[in-house]
Short mmCIF file of C-alpha atoms in Angstrom, two decimals:
data_model
loop_
_atom_site.label_atom_id
_atom_site.label_comp_id
_atom_site.label_asym_id
_atom_site.label_seq_id
_atom_site.Cartn_x
_atom_site.Cartn_y
_atom_site.Cartn_z
CA MET B 11 44.01 99.68 75.13
CA ALA B 12 41.87 100.30 77.38
CA ILE B 13 42.39 100.24 81.74
CA LEU B 14 39.31 100.54 84.39
CA TYR B 15 39.89 101.51 87.55
CA LEU B 16 38.30 103.79 91.30
CA SER B 17 39.20 106.50 92.38
CA GLY B 18 37.86 108.45 95.16
CA GLY B 19 34.67 107.34 93.55
CA ARG B 20 34.71 107.93 90.67
CA CYS B 21 35.65 105.87 87.26
CA ILE B 22 38.26 106.14 84.88
CA LEU B 23 38.80 104.37 81.81
CA ARG B 24 42.17 105.12 80.27
CA GLN B 25 42.45 104.55 76.54
CA VAL B 26 45.70 104.50 74.41
CA PHE B 27 45.85 104.26 70.86
CA SER B 28 48.11 103.36 68.72
CA GLY B 29 47.71 102.66 64.18
CA LEU B 30 44.65 105.45 63.91
CA PRO B 31 44.51 109.04 62.52
CA SER B 32 46.98 111.75 64.50
CA MET B 33 44.24 113.07 65.98
CA LEU B 34 42.99 109.87 68.26
CA GLN B 35 47.17 108.76 68.67
CA ARG B 36 46.87 109.77 73.00
CA PRO B 37 45.49 108.39 75.58
CA TYR B 38 41.39 109.60 76.37
CA SER B 39 40.51 109.40 79.98
CA LEU B 40 36.31 108.63 80.83
CA ASP B 41 35.99 109.94 84.13
CA VAL B 42 32.81 109.54 85.74
CA SER B 43 30.93 109.07 89.25
CA ALA B 44 31.18 105.58 90.05
CA GLN B 45 27.62 105.04 90.32
CA LEU B 46 26.79 106.58 87.20
CA LEU B 47 28.52 104.04 85.57
CA ARG B 48 26.27 101.25 85.33
CA THR B 49 26.27 97.87 83.70
CA GLU B 50 23.56 95.84 84.65
CA GLY B 51 19.69 95.97 83.74
CA PHE B 52 17.25 97.98 85.79
CA ILE B 53 14.11 96.49 86.71
CA ASP B 54 11.88 96.11 89.86
CA GLY B 55 14.28 99.43 91.69
CA ARG B 56 16.65 96.48 91.43
CA TRP B 57 20.02 96.08 89.02
CA VAL B 58 19.84 92.93 87.25
CA SER B 59 23.04 90.96 85.30
CA ALA B 60 21.90 88.74 82.26
CA ALA B 61 23.56 85.66 81.82
CA SER B 62 25.33 87.13 78.62
CA THR B 63 27.24 90.96 78.30
CA PHE B 64 27.64 92.76 75.43
CA PRO B 65 29.98 95.65 75.03
CA VAL B 66 29.80 99.51 74.12
CA LEU B 67 32.47 100.65 72.04
CA ASP B 68 34.39 103.94 71.24
CA PRO B 69 32.75 104.65 68.08
CA ALA B 70 36.49 107.67 67.74
CA THR B 71 38.37 104.12 68.11
CA GLY B 72 36.11 101.03 68.22
CA GLU B 73 38.19 100.78 72.18
CA GLU B 74 35.56 99.49 74.50
CA ILE B 75 34.30 100.98 77.32
CA ALA B 76 31.79 98.98 79.39
CA LYS B 77 30.54 95.51 79.65
CA VAL B 78 26.45 95.33 79.36
CA SER B 79 24.95 93.11 80.41
CA ASP B 80 22.47 91.50 77.13
CA CYS B 81 18.97 91.00 78.50
CA GLY B 82 17.16 88.77 76.57
CA THR B 83 13.17 87.89 76.29
CA LYS B 84 13.06 86.77 80.34
CA GLU B 85 14.37 90.13 81.71
CA ALA B 86 12.33 92.81 79.40
CA GLN B 87 9.45 89.91 80.49
CA ASP B 88 10.06 90.47 83.91
CA ALA B 89 10.36 94.30 83.19
CA VAL B 90 6.75 94.20 82.15
CA ASN B 91 5.27 92.55 84.92
CA ALA B 92 6.67 95.13 87.03
CA ALA B 93 6.06 98.07 85.07
CA TYR B 94 1.87 96.57 85.57
CA LYS B 95 1.95 95.93 89.35
CA ALA B 96 3.82 99.59 89.94
CA PHE B 97 1.28 101.02 87.38
CA HIS B 98 -1.73 99.99 89.69
CA LEU B 99 0.01 101.96 92.95
CA TRP B 100 1.90 105.49 90.15
CA LYS B 101 -0.87 106.30 88.88
CA SER B 102 -2.59 106.53 92.46
CA HIS B 103 -0.21 109.38 94.02
CA THR B 104 -1.72 113.02 92.84
CA ALA B 105 -1.11 114.84 89.89
CA LYS B 106 1.53 117.10 92.47
CA GLU B 107 3.10 113.59 93.84
CA ARG B 108 4.51 113.47 90.66
CA SER B 109 5.19 116.81 90.16
CA ILE B 110 7.06 116.90 92.70
CA LEU B 111 9.35 113.47 92.09
CA LEU B 112 10.11 114.89 88.30
CA ARG B 113 11.24 118.15 89.70
CA LYS B 114 13.51 116.15 91.64
CA TRP B 115 14.94 114.39 88.68
CA PHE B 116 15.42 117.13 86.77
CA ASP B 117 17.27 118.84 89.85
CA LEU B 118 19.92 115.23 89.79
CA ILE B 119 20.42 115.56 86.14
CA ILE B 120 21.19 119.31 86.34
CA GLN B 121 24.03 118.40 89.50
CA ASN B 122 24.70 115.60 87.31
CA ARG B 123 25.78 117.29 83.84
CA GLU B 124 29.48 116.96 83.14
CA ASP B 125 29.94 113.33 84.07
CA LEU B 126 26.07 112.45 81.49
CA ALA B 127 27.46 114.45 79.17
CA LYS B 128 31.05 112.72 78.93
CA LEU B 129 28.80 109.35 79.09
CA ILE B 130 27.02 110.40 75.99
CA THR B 131 30.55 111.69 74.44
CA ALA B 132 32.02 108.14 75.20
CA GLU B 133 28.75 105.97 73.51
CA CYS B 134 27.99 108.57 71.14
CA GLY B 135 31.16 109.57 70.05
CA LYS B 136 29.65 113.80 70.02
CA PRO B 137 31.59 116.92 70.56
CA MET B 138 31.40 117.33 74.92
CA LYS B 139 29.16 121.18 74.02
CA GLU B 140 27.20 119.18 71.87
CA SER B 141 26.87 116.88 74.81
CA ILE B 142 26.09 119.29 77.63
CA GLY B 143 23.55 120.43 75.28
CA GLU B 144 21.40 117.57 75.13
CA MET B 145 21.96 116.63 78.96
CA THR B 146 20.34 120.19 79.36
CA TYR B 147 17.63 119.71 76.86
CA SER B 148 17.15 115.68 77.92
CA ALA B 149 16.84 117.57 81.65
CA SER B 150 14.64 119.91 80.04
CA PHE B 151 11.85 117.21 79.73
CA LEU B 152 11.55 116.89 82.67
CA GLU B 153 10.79 119.69 83.97
CA TRP B 154 8.75 120.62 81.42
CA PHE B 155 6.33 117.69 82.33
CA SER B 156 6.79 118.28 86.20
CA GLU B 157 5.31 121.50 85.48
CA GLU B 158 2.34 119.45 83.39
CA ALA B 159 1.41 116.71 85.10
CA ARG B 160 -0.53 119.14 86.95
CA ARG B 161 -2.28 120.66 84.41
CA VAL B 162 -4.45 117.10 82.74
CA TYR B 163 -7.98 118.68 82.80
CA GLY B 164 -11.05 116.84 81.73
CA ASP B 165 -14.20 118.37 81.00
CA ILE B 166 -17.58 118.60 81.75
CA VAL B 167 -19.58 118.79 78.10
CA ALA B 168 -23.33 120.79 78.74
CA PRO B 169 -25.91 117.30 78.34
CA SER B 170 -28.65 117.28 76.39
CA ALA B 171 -31.23 116.07 78.60
CA LYS B 172 -31.58 117.28 82.03
CA ASP B 173 -31.72 114.50 83.94
CA ARG B 174 -28.07 113.78 83.56
CA LYS B 175 -23.54 115.72 83.55
CA ILE B 176 -21.25 114.70 80.57
CA LEU B 177 -18.06 114.59 81.81
CA LEU B 178 -15.09 113.36 80.18
CA LEU B 179 -12.01 112.35 82.27
CA LYS B 180 -7.96 111.45 80.88
CA GLN B 181 -6.28 108.81 82.75
CA PRO B 182 -2.72 107.12 82.44
CA VAL B 183 -3.22 104.49 79.48
CA GLY B 184 -1.47 102.07 81.59
CA VAL B 185 3.09 100.62 80.97
CA ALA B 186 4.66 101.86 77.58
CA SER B 187 7.45 100.60 76.28
CA ILE B 188 10.45 102.99 75.05
CA ILE B 189 12.71 102.15 72.61
CA THR B 190 15.26 104.58 71.92
CA PRO B 191 18.17 105.39 69.29
CA TRP B 192 21.23 106.15 69.73
CA ASN B 193 22.19 109.33 68.73
CA PHE B 194 20.25 111.60 71.49
CA PRO B 195 20.93 108.92 74.31
CA SER B 196 19.12 110.70 77.02
CA ALA B 197 17.22 113.19 75.29
CA MET B 198 15.12 110.68 73.33
CA ILE B 199 14.48 108.93 76.35
CA THR B 200 13.41 111.89 78.77
CA ARG B 201 10.74 113.86 76.24
CA LYS B 202 8.68 110.29 75.95
CA VAL B 203 9.29 109.01 79.78
CA GLY B 204 8.90 112.65 81.39
CA ALA B 205 5.52 112.45 79.61
CA ALA B 206 4.45 109.19 80.56
CA LEU B 207 5.21 109.49 84.24
CA ALA B 208 3.90 112.95 84.62
CA VAL B 209 -0.17 111.66 83.73
CA GLY B 210 0.91 108.45 85.88
CA CYS B 211 2.20 105.87 82.94
CA THR B 212 5.26 103.00 84.19
CA VAL B 213 7.30 102.26 82.12
CA VAL B 214 9.90 99.79 80.32
CA VAL B 215 12.82 101.39 78.44
CA LYS B 216 15.37 100.17 75.48
CA PRO B 217 17.65 102.04 74.86
CA ALA B 218 20.07 101.26 71.64
CA GLU B 219 22.74 98.87 71.96
CA ASP B 220 25.28 101.62 70.74
CA THR B 221 24.64 103.87 73.45
CA PRO B 222 22.58 101.88 76.65
CA LEU B 223 24.70 103.65 79.35
CA SER B 224 23.19 107.11 79.33
CA ALA B 225 20.06 105.00 79.93
CA LEU B 226 21.41 103.27 82.98
CA ALA B 227 22.99 106.62 84.68
CA LEU B 228 19.05 108.22 84.47
CA ALA B 229 18.28 105.12 86.64
CA GLU B 230 20.50 105.46 89.05
CA LEU B 231 19.23 109.33 89.63
CA SER B 232 15.60 108.38 89.19
CA VAL B 233 16.53 105.85 92.42
CA GLN B 234 17.97 109.18 93.61
CA ALA B 235 14.92 110.77 92.88
CA GLY B 236 12.33 108.50 94.51
CA ILE B 237 11.06 107.42 91.68
CA PRO B 238 8.97 103.91 92.89
CA PRO B 239 10.49 100.16 92.33
CA GLY B 240 8.83 99.34 88.74
CA VAL B 241 8.00 102.64 87.87
CA PHE B 242 10.87 103.35 85.73
CA ASN B 243 12.94 99.96 83.95
CA VAL B 244 15.77 99.73 81.22
CA VAL B 245 16.32 96.26 79.56
CA PRO B 246 19.89 96.44 77.29
CA CYS B 247 20.76 94.28 75.04
CA SER B 248 22.59 93.72 72.33
CA ARG B 249 21.93 93.65 68.55
CA GLU B 250 21.81 89.84 68.01
CA LYS B 251 18.67 90.34 71.38
CA THR B 252 17.60 93.69 70.23
CA PRO B 253 14.30 91.95 67.81
CA ALA B 254 13.19 89.57 69.91
CA VAL B 255 13.17 92.05 73.03
CA GLY B 256 11.30 94.53 70.39
CA GLU B 257 8.44 92.37 69.36
CA LEU B 258 8.38 91.41 72.96
CA LEU B 259 8.16 94.37 74.29
CA CYS B 260 5.47 95.71 71.40
CA THR B 261 2.93 92.67 71.89
CA ASP B 262 3.35 91.66 75.38
CA PRO B 263 -0.93 92.45 76.83
CA LEU B 264 0.14 93.75 79.85
CA VAL B 265 2.03 96.28 77.32
CA ALA B 266 -1.04 98.79 77.05
CA LYS B 267 1.44 101.79 74.53
CA ILE B 268 4.77 101.81 72.34
CA SER B 269 6.74 104.50 71.79
CA PHE B 270 9.89 105.16 69.26
CA THR B 271 12.82 107.04 67.74
CA GLY B 272 13.63 105.73 65.04
CA SER B 273 14.57 104.26 61.31
CA THR B 274 10.85 104.00 59.40
CA ALA B 275 11.51 100.63 58.14
CA THR B 276 12.03 99.25 61.69
CA GLY B 277 8.74 101.66 62.64
CA LYS B 278 6.55 98.84 59.97
CA ILE B 279 7.60 96.45 61.60
CA LEU B 280 6.83 96.99 64.94
CA LEU B 281 3.52 98.62 63.59
CA ARG B 282 3.02 95.26 62.64
CA HIS B 283 3.78 93.26 66.22
CA ALA B 284 1.37 96.37 67.91
CA ALA B 285 -1.52 95.69 66.02
CA GLY B 286 -1.86 92.18 67.39
CA THR B 287 -3.29 93.51 70.72
CA VAL B 288 -4.60 97.48 69.23
CA LYS B 289 -1.40 99.44 71.14
CA LYS B 290 -1.97 102.95 71.59
CA VAL B 291 1.17 104.01 69.61
CA SER B 292 3.98 107.04 68.90
CA MET B 293 6.49 106.45 65.83
CA GLU B 294 9.23 109.50 65.40
CA LEU B 295 10.70 107.55 62.15
CA GLY B 296 12.56 108.88 59.35
CA GLY B 297 13.42 112.30 57.59
CA HIS B 298 14.91 113.57 54.98
CA ALA B 299 14.42 117.30 55.51
CA PRO B 300 14.96 120.11 52.67
CA PHE B 301 17.07 122.90 53.13
CA ILE B 302 15.16 125.67 50.90
CA VAL B 303 17.54 128.73 50.36
CA PHE B 304 15.46 131.43 47.51
CA ASP B 305 17.03 134.62 45.64
CA SER B 306 14.96 137.10 48.44
CA ALA B 307 17.04 135.02 51.39
CA ASP B 308 19.84 136.79 53.64
CA VAL B 309 22.83 134.90 52.21
CA ASP B 310 24.74 134.63 55.82
CA LYS B 311 22.23 133.84 57.91
CA ALA B 312 21.31 130.59 54.97
CA VAL B 313 24.84 129.82 55.75
CA ALA B 314 24.57 130.33 58.92
CA GLY B 315 21.39 127.99 58.99
CA ALA B 316 22.73 125.53 56.92
CA MET B 317 26.58 125.05 59.37
CA ALA B 318 23.66 124.57 61.90
CA SER B 319 21.08 122.13 60.94
CA LYS B 320 23.34 119.65 58.97
CA PHE B 321 26.56 119.56 61.09
CA ARG B 322 25.05 118.89 64.61
CA ASN B 323 26.18 115.48 65.57
CA SER B 324 28.20 114.78 62.56
CA GLY B 325 24.65 115.32 60.94
CA GLN B 326 23.01 112.17 62.75
CA THR B 327 19.95 113.90 63.59
CA CYS B 328 16.34 113.69 62.30
CA VAL B 329 15.74 116.99 61.49
CA CYS B 330 18.86 117.09 59.72
CA SER B 331 18.19 119.04 56.65
CA ASN B 332 19.60 116.34 53.98
CA ARG B 333 18.09 117.67 50.48
CA PHE B 334 19.18 121.71 49.42
CA LEU B 335 17.91 123.50 47.33
CA VAL B 336 19.46 126.84 45.79
CA GLN B 337 17.95 129.30 43.73
CA SER B 338 19.91 130.05 41.06
CA GLY B 339 20.01 134.04 41.38
CA ILE B 340 21.87 133.12 44.82
CA HIS B 341 23.21 129.80 44.30
CA ASP B 342 26.78 130.88 43.25
CA ALA B 343 27.85 132.57 46.12
CA PHE B 344 25.86 130.69 48.39
CA MET B 345 27.87 127.48 47.49
CA GLU B 346 31.22 129.95 47.77
CA LYS B 347 30.64 130.86 51.42
CA LEU B 348 28.89 127.35 52.61
CA ALA B 349 32.80 126.08 51.84
CA LYS B 350 34.60 129.09 54.02
CA ALA B 351 32.51 128.27 56.37
CA MET B 352 32.88 124.73 56.63
CA ASP B 353 37.52 125.29 55.95
CA ALA B 354 36.81 128.18 58.75
CA GLU B 355 35.04 125.67 61.45
CA LEU B 356 34.40 122.28 61.01
CA LYS B 357 37.37 120.33 62.92
CA LEU B 358 37.60 116.63 63.47
CA GLY B 359 38.43 114.64 66.35
CA HIS B 360 37.84 112.56 69.48
CA GLY B 361 34.48 114.64 70.66
CA SER B 362 36.39 115.20 74.84
CA GLU B 363 38.94 117.09 72.55
CA PRO B 364 37.33 120.75 73.24
CA THR B 365 38.38 122.03 69.73
CA THR B 366 36.08 119.23 68.64
CA THR B 367 33.04 119.81 66.28
CA GLN B 368 33.20 116.62 64.48
CA GLY B 369 32.90 113.41 65.48
CA PRO B 370 32.99 109.79 64.09
CA LEU B 371 30.17 108.75 63.19
CA ILE B 372 28.43 105.57 64.97
CA ASN B 373 29.95 103.33 63.29
CA ALA B 374 31.00 101.05 60.21
CA ARG B 375 28.17 101.06 58.10
CA ALA B 376 27.26 104.91 58.66
CA ALA B 377 30.43 105.94 57.37
CA GLU B 378 30.04 103.43 54.92
CA LYS B 379 26.38 104.79 53.64
CA VAL B 380 27.85 108.36 53.28
CA GLU B 381 30.64 106.77 51.50
CA GLY B 382 28.30 105.15 49.20
CA GLN B 383 25.87 108.50 48.61
CA VAL B 384 29.44 110.37 47.68
CA THR B 385 30.38 107.93 44.94
CA ASP B 386 26.90 106.93 43.54
CA ALA B 387 26.58 111.34 43.05
CA VAL B 388 30.19 111.64 41.41
CA ALA B 389 28.72 108.80 39.28
CA HIS B 390 25.74 110.76 38.16
CA GLY B 391 27.69 113.32 37.62
CA ALA B 392 28.32 115.85 41.78
CA VAL B 393 31.15 117.50 42.07
CA ILE B 394 32.86 117.05 44.77
CA VAL B 395 33.70 120.59 46.29
CA ARG B 396 35.04 119.87 49.95
CA GLY B 397 35.50 116.93 51.69
CA GLY B 398 34.26 113.96 49.97
CA LYS B 399 37.21 111.36 51.79
CA ARG B 400 36.26 108.30 54.10
CA LEU B 401 38.82 108.21 57.11
CA GLU B 402 39.92 105.46 59.49
CA GLY B 403 37.77 104.02 61.66
CA SER B 404 34.26 105.58 60.84
CA PHE B 405 34.82 109.19 60.49
CA MET B 406 34.32 110.66 57.46
CA GLN B 407 34.36 113.91 56.07
CA PRO B 408 32.13 117.09 55.88
CA THR B 409 31.11 117.22 52.26
CA LEU B 410 29.70 119.43 50.28
CA LEU B 411 28.54 118.15 46.77
CA SER B 412 27.75 120.24 43.97
CA ASN B 413 25.74 119.66 40.32
CA VAL B 414 23.64 116.89 42.10
CA THR B 415 20.15 115.84 40.32
CA THR B 416 17.69 114.33 41.94
CA ASP B 417 17.42 110.70 40.80
CA MET B 418 21.42 110.89 42.77
CA LEU B 419 21.10 108.34 45.65
CA CYS B 420 21.87 111.20 48.33
CA MET B 421 18.48 112.32 47.06
CA ARG B 422 15.63 109.43 47.77
CA GLU B 423 17.30 108.74 51.05
CA GLU B 424 18.10 110.26 54.46
CA THR B 425 21.97 110.54 54.68
CA PHE B 426 22.67 111.04 58.78
CA GLY B 427 25.71 112.00 58.01
CA PRO B 428 28.18 115.14 57.01
CA LEU B 429 27.10 115.43 53.29
CA ILE B 430 25.66 118.56 51.94
CA PRO B 431 24.57 117.93 48.72
CA VAL B 432 23.22 120.59 46.75
CA VAL B 433 20.39 121.22 43.99
CA LYS B 434 20.55 124.44 41.74
CA PHE B 435 16.31 125.08 40.81
CA ASN B 436 15.02 128.23 39.23
CA THR B 437 11.17 128.77 40.30
CA GLU B 438 8.86 128.38 43.83
CA GLN B 439 6.49 125.27 42.47
CA GLU B 440 9.99 123.76 41.55
CA ALA B 441 11.82 123.97 44.90
CA LEU B 442 8.44 123.21 46.65
CA ALA B 443 7.64 120.08 43.81
CA ILE B 444 11.76 118.06 44.82
CA ALA B 445 11.10 118.64 48.81
CA ASN B 446 7.09 117.00 48.68
CA ALA B 447 8.73 113.89 46.54
CA SER B 448 9.52 112.65 49.55
CA PRO B 449 7.29 109.24 51.39
CA VAL B 450 9.04 111.52 54.64
CA GLY B 451 7.89 114.80 55.88
CA LEU B 452 9.10 115.09 59.07
CA ALA B 453 11.66 118.36 59.03
CA GLY B 454 11.88 121.30 56.44
CA TYR B 455 13.61 124.43 56.14
CA PHE B 456 13.54 127.89 53.99
CA TYR B 457 15.65 131.46 53.88
CA SER B 458 13.17 133.83 52.19
CA ARG B 459 13.03 137.61 53.24
CA ASP B 460 9.33 137.62 51.49
CA ILE B 461 6.86 137.99 53.72
CA SER B 462 3.93 136.96 51.16
CA GLN B 463 6.85 133.87 50.08
CA ILE B 464 6.83 132.76 53.75
CA TRP B 465 3.53 131.97 54.25
CA ARG B 466 3.21 129.99 50.87
CA VAL B 467 6.36 128.04 50.97
CA ALA B 468 5.28 127.01 55.51
CA GLU B 469 1.58 125.22 54.24
CA GLN B 470 2.60 124.12 51.55
CA MET B 471 5.89 122.27 52.38
CA GLU B 472 4.50 118.83 53.80
CA VAL B 473 6.54 118.22 56.65
CA GLY B 474 5.66 118.16 60.80
CA MET B 475 7.89 121.08 61.55
CA VAL B 476 9.36 124.28 59.93
CA GLY B 477 11.80 126.37 60.29
CA VAL B 478 11.90 129.30 58.70
CA ASN B 479 14.90 131.69 58.77
CA GLU B 480 15.96 129.49 61.43
CA GLY B 481 18.36 125.90 60.66
CA MET B 482 17.90 124.73 65.40
CA ILE B 483 13.88 124.17 65.79
CA SER B 484 14.54 122.00 68.59
CA ALA B 485 12.48 123.23 71.71
CA THR B 486 10.69 121.88 74.99
CA GLU B 487 8.35 124.02 74.30
CA ALA B 488 6.75 123.12 70.57
CA SER B 489 5.28 119.49 68.57
CA PHE B 490 7.44 117.34 67.65
CA GLY B 491 6.72 115.04 64.89
CA GLY B 492 6.13 113.82 60.84
CA VAL B 493 3.57 113.66 58.76
CA LYS B 494 3.56 111.07 56.02
CA GLN B 495 5.98 108.38 56.41
CA SER B 496 7.99 110.27 59.46
CA GLY B 497 5.44 108.60 61.91
CA LEU B 498 2.70 109.06 64.10
CA GLY B 499 2.24 111.62 67.63
CA ARG B 500 3.68 113.80 68.77
CA GLU B 501 6.11 114.57 71.74
CA GLY B 502 7.40 117.76 73.48
CA SER B 503 5.21 120.42 74.27
CA LYS B 504 1.55 120.12 75.86
CA TYR B 505 0.02 117.89 72.79
CA GLY B 506 3.41 115.20 74.34
CA ILE B 507 1.51 114.31 77.12
CA ASP B 508 -1.57 113.33 75.60
CA GLU B 509 0.25 110.60 73.85
CA TYR B 510 -0.16 108.87 77.10
CA LEU B 511 -3.53 109.00 78.46
CA GLU B 512 -6.73 107.62 77.19
CA ILE B 513 -10.24 110.25 77.35
CA LYS B 514 -13.03 108.04 79.48
CA TYR B 515 -16.90 109.36 78.74
CA MET B 516 -18.92 109.80 81.96
CA CYS B 517 -22.22 110.25 82.58
CA LEU B 518 -24.14 110.37 85.52
CA GLY B 519 -27.49 109.84 84.97
CA GLY B 520 -31.05 109.86 87.30
CA LEU B 521 -30.18 113.86 88.71
CA SER B 522 -33.26 115.18 89.80
CA PRO B 523 -33.93 118.62 87.49
#
């Protein structure tokens, strides 16, 4: 049962549950500013209703949080048209003017960080501590790109002829379609939109159907920051309407750029859509990160890194470690300490509980996938060291498996859940062969205190990002992206802004030498 009411300008959702695990058998509240709990689409600076709505659910309980406008191709087309119209005005703003507005948006996010985090926990399920962390991370991209906006430099090139000058100008590509996932419903938007708006592009955001509330709250704060109408548009839609809306956003001739974060399979579909009009694309796609522990590693640090890398957001990040490879000389000590750390540090529960470290998976399908990988592994000889059970709803016990082999399903496909399968290996060459035997290459991690080995392995790992003796590698200042089928382009860092720029060559001739 859920009751929504207003109190002092705040929206409060009271939820009372029965028939659920004991950790959820009490009332939960979503208490946020009424201004931030938006449920309509945002197009051309206006809140727009659609003909129908779709429910947003708390993944911990399955209860409805809100009904959101189910935008279709008409609303998506309206948003593209609005963004195209606004582009011609927005690009004429000076870099300093755009920088100031992005900074105001950043300041507002920091001021409203707790309420925004509550929305993430409600619709995504992650613990509040992690949601607060995401909002800090999300805001940092607007801060970073507000600063980078004034550092978009072209070039003056020495010509081969005396009667001319060669200039290389950088200009915004135009309207960008931004299609984002549910696991970081705020940060995946700002990492793309911050760069786009900084250089003069306008955007249409299609958030994941599971987590539209965070995107709409960002839209509200963009208005308060003074971002002009049409520059930032949000088109939420249901799972049923997503294919048609996504196709329009990738094929409309007014759209010049597509930026997508999600699965490799969906990315390939969007690339095919984009090919018809040869659009500029950025794709941050699936990962299957190896986590290698060599005999030379500090075991305690490796265990801490494994805990951080695997169990953040209950294992639902694209850079989570998936395939754990531990050298034979250190294997038993690592397994013993990792099992003890899981016992001591991990606590399942609703994300709003202060003691919770592991929330639910996003939905039942996600839990079924992890359960299926565990069942497959056990059927092929793996041993459950910790966990292994599917709980009610979309909760899954954090699970540690030993005696894992490379032919098991968990070693061949991305998990996106709280599962650690451990393979024992003997040589460095063996570990690298297993680590690189994947069609994707987003992130990879390894622990070693041998400096020569560190250089060898870091250079040979076929990934776009490497964590050496570190399990948490994401940073605003660093480039984010993968190789092979993990995507195209880079986000964040000074390079992320280039994804929204074109280089124009200007030859000024007829000059008197």
